[in-house]
């Protein structure tokens, strides 16, 4: 069974930083691309970032380019999202998504940016 | 960015009846590799999204055959036949043909 478990969320002040992590299991992690997708409270889904199976890219939405950095460690089945210069409009539930012959979603981790 | 427009935004349905959701794209979603990367996601209340259909009409593992997808180019439809109480939630279309991946605004299905 595919499992994606996100961690690292929390409350941070505007301008601050957070590092999200996602631990993957139940599939051959090193073969598949990974995504981060976010959902602001009561809103729809927004692509944030993605990375290929071997770490290629990463690719970013314009809204986070230059502030967020995605990386992966295939030896640990982990993917990370380093978020710097956070803004109030980054407040959202952040989902880790595996593109493993279909999209598998984690439960999400909440990031709140507020003073 | 590709804009996906879903209609209706809210769909009251009767148990046992059918529901249809339209997703229209601002550009063709036919990829140069011949595939159309249009997916449908379901998000039940308080849950993360889950994949229902990929490449327009391919049901994902464990998805009941009550869910079906159709369409091509810029116009796509999700049909839920014989709606059950567990089908209540938000439904999103998503395209991955063009970068960046984008989502429709969501359609709320309620009994």
CSV table of C-alpha atoms in Angstrom, one decimal, chain B residues 11 24 34 36 59 69-70 72 75 104:
chain,number,residue,atom,x,y,z
B,11,UNK,CA,-24.6,19.8,-8.1
B,24,UNK,CA,-13.5,22.9,-20.2
B,34,UNK,CA,-0.7,11.3,-28.2
B,36,UNK,CA,-4.5,13.5,-23.0
B,59,UNK,CA,-10.3,4.3,-13.7
B,69,UNK,CA,-15.0,9.9,-18.0
B,70,UNK,CA,-15.2,11.1,-21.5
B,72,UNK,CA,-11.3,15.1,-26.0
B,75,UNK,CA,-14.1,19.4,-23.4
B,104,UNK,CA,-10.5,23.3,-12.1
